[in-house]
Amino acid sequence: AARGKALDHAENQPEVSLLLSGMGRQAQVEENIQLARDSDIPMTAEEVAAVNKVRAILKGKGPIPCTGCGKCSCPKGVAIQMCFECYNANNTFRLSSIGHHNYGQSIKPTLRAASNCDGCNQCAGQCPEGLNIPRELKRVADYFASATDSWG
């Protein structure tokens, strides 16, 4: 039931047009077929609210307690929220090789990387959680300094 709800949640996202599920056994194929048949029943408003509540709790539990509200911005184009999300996911779930690869491939080679923060403090005071954004971006930049887009 939980797997079905997870797939229903993914399917409910407006940016999702196709769901792919890895399968290695016939039983998994059959399970996915049944889940697809059952997915005609949309998530209830209560289920969507519960998922959103859990997401907010998990986002606030990382080493950098960013909730992803989107109220901060950087005049240099640093992707503050994305940098914090990568750092938190990497540290919360201990997936350092994946986190370093994702950061190294998607963020570091762009102007959106934490290392492009020049400490101008124009983002200071924008965070409703009271985060010292330039200090946290420095922490992210230091952590991912060795990140590359390779798996090595």
XYZ file of C-alpha atoms in Angstrom:
152
model
C 0.000 0.000 0.000
C 2.828 2.420 0.856
C 4.537 1.787 -2.490
C 1.271 2.518 -4.280
C 0.831 5.775 -2.355
C 4.403 6.795 -3.189
C 3.738 6.227 -6.889
C 0.398 8.046 -6.620
C 2.194 11.005 -5.057
C 4.771 11.095 -7.854
C 2.029 10.825 -10.451
C 0.159 13.749 -8.847
C 3.044 16.136 -9.533
C 2.236 18.481 -12.452
C 5.746 18.138 -13.919
C 5.502 14.315 -14.103
C 4.230 12.828 -17.341
C 5.780 9.357 -17.100
C 6.649 7.033 -14.213
C 9.399 4.450 -14.596
C 9.840 1.695 -12.059
C 12.773 -0.712 -12.041
C 11.757 -4.356 -12.058
C 13.912 -7.442 -11.785
C 11.358 -10.193 -11.208
C 8.016 -11.193 -12.705
C 6.329 -10.558 -9.347
C 7.472 -6.924 -9.504
C 6.043 -6.549 -13.013
C 2.709 -7.912 -11.798
C 2.766 -5.656 -8.732
C 3.422 -2.581 -10.894
C 0.595 -3.529 -13.256
C -1.789 -3.787 -10.303
C -0.559 -0.495 -8.845
C -1.100 1.196 -12.217
C -4.642 -0.164 -12.357
C -5.327 1.082 -8.835
C -3.817 4.507 -9.507
C -7.023 5.746 -11.109
C -8.040 6.656 -7.573
C -6.388 10.052 -6.925
C -4.833 10.924 -3.612
C -7.245 12.576 -1.225
C -6.663 16.125 -0.020
C -5.794 14.674 3.391
C -3.148 12.366 1.863
C -1.613 15.225 -0.113
C -1.551 17.382 3.047
C 0.118 14.569 4.996
C 2.820 14.145 2.337
C 3.458 17.903 2.296
C 3.679 17.986 6.091
C 6.224 15.155 6.164
C 8.225 16.844 3.370
C 8.401 20.099 5.371
C 9.467 18.230 8.516
C 12.222 16.354 6.668
C 13.482 19.512 4.971
C 13.776 21.207 8.356
C 15.696 18.278 9.879
C 18.853 18.631 7.782
C 22.113 20.140 9.030
C 20.980 23.408 7.421
C 17.360 23.833 8.574
C 16.118 25.271 5.270
C 12.438 24.558 4.641
C 12.660 25.420 0.949
C 10.175 28.285 1.168
C 11.865 30.094 -1.743
C 11.923 33.529 -0.102
C 15.684 33.983 -0.465
C 17.445 35.089 -3.614
C 20.945 35.964 -4.708
C 21.832 38.813 -7.079
C 24.708 36.674 -8.401
C 22.339 33.823 -9.263
C 23.479 31.349 -6.613
C 20.780 28.677 -6.269
C 20.572 28.977 -2.486
C 17.742 26.531 -1.911
C 19.162 23.945 -4.338
C 22.611 24.146 -2.716
C 21.094 23.627 0.729
C 18.926 20.750 -0.506
C 21.939 18.934 -1.990
C 23.962 19.431 1.173
C 21.131 18.342 3.456
C 20.232 15.282 1.397
C 23.870 14.281 1.253
C 24.331 14.595 5.009
C 20.915 13.383 6.159
C 20.888 10.214 4.067
C 24.662 9.637 3.947
C 24.746 9.279 0.177
C 28.003 11.133 -0.337
C 28.975 9.631 -3.705
C 25.552 10.400 -5.173
C 25.423 13.866 -3.606
C 28.894 14.784 -4.782
C 28.097 13.531 -8.276
C 24.783 15.426 -8.463
C 26.282 18.634 -7.117
C 29.364 18.273 -9.310
C 27.321 17.644 -12.432
C 24.313 19.922 -11.970
C 25.357 22.833 -9.803
C 29.120 23.254 -9.426
C 29.917 23.990 -13.090
C 27.317 26.772 -13.191
C 27.088 30.246 -11.694
C 24.453 28.800 -9.335
C 27.086 27.039 -7.181
C 27.586 27.961 -3.528
C 31.218 28.826 -4.287
C 29.990 31.807 -6.333
C 28.696 33.524 -3.196
C 30.891 36.580 -2.707
C 29.521 37.429 0.736
C 27.722 40.578 -0.440
C 25.025 39.861 2.223
C 22.166 40.990 -0.024
C 20.435 37.729 0.919
C 20.896 38.383 4.634
C 17.613 38.846 6.423
C 15.565 37.166 3.676
C 15.291 33.822 5.490
C 12.224 33.473 7.737
C 14.119 30.724 9.596
C 16.876 33.226 10.435
C 19.615 31.320 8.593
C 22.885 33.105 8.012
C 22.761 32.352 4.287
C 26.308 33.486 3.334
C 27.822 31.415 6.177
C 25.799 28.349 5.185
C 26.720 28.770 1.510
C 30.391 28.816 2.545
C 29.805 25.567 4.432
C 28.212 24.020 1.327
C 31.000 25.297 -0.949
C 33.689 23.879 1.354
C 31.906 20.548 1.605
C 31.471 20.158 -2.152
C 34.860 21.642 -3.132
C 36.007 18.248 -4.405
C 32.706 17.389 -6.122
C 32.992 16.383 -9.771
C 30.568 15.058 -12.322
C 32.243 11.651 -12.289
C 31.485 8.718 -10.030
C 35.161 8.324 -9.041
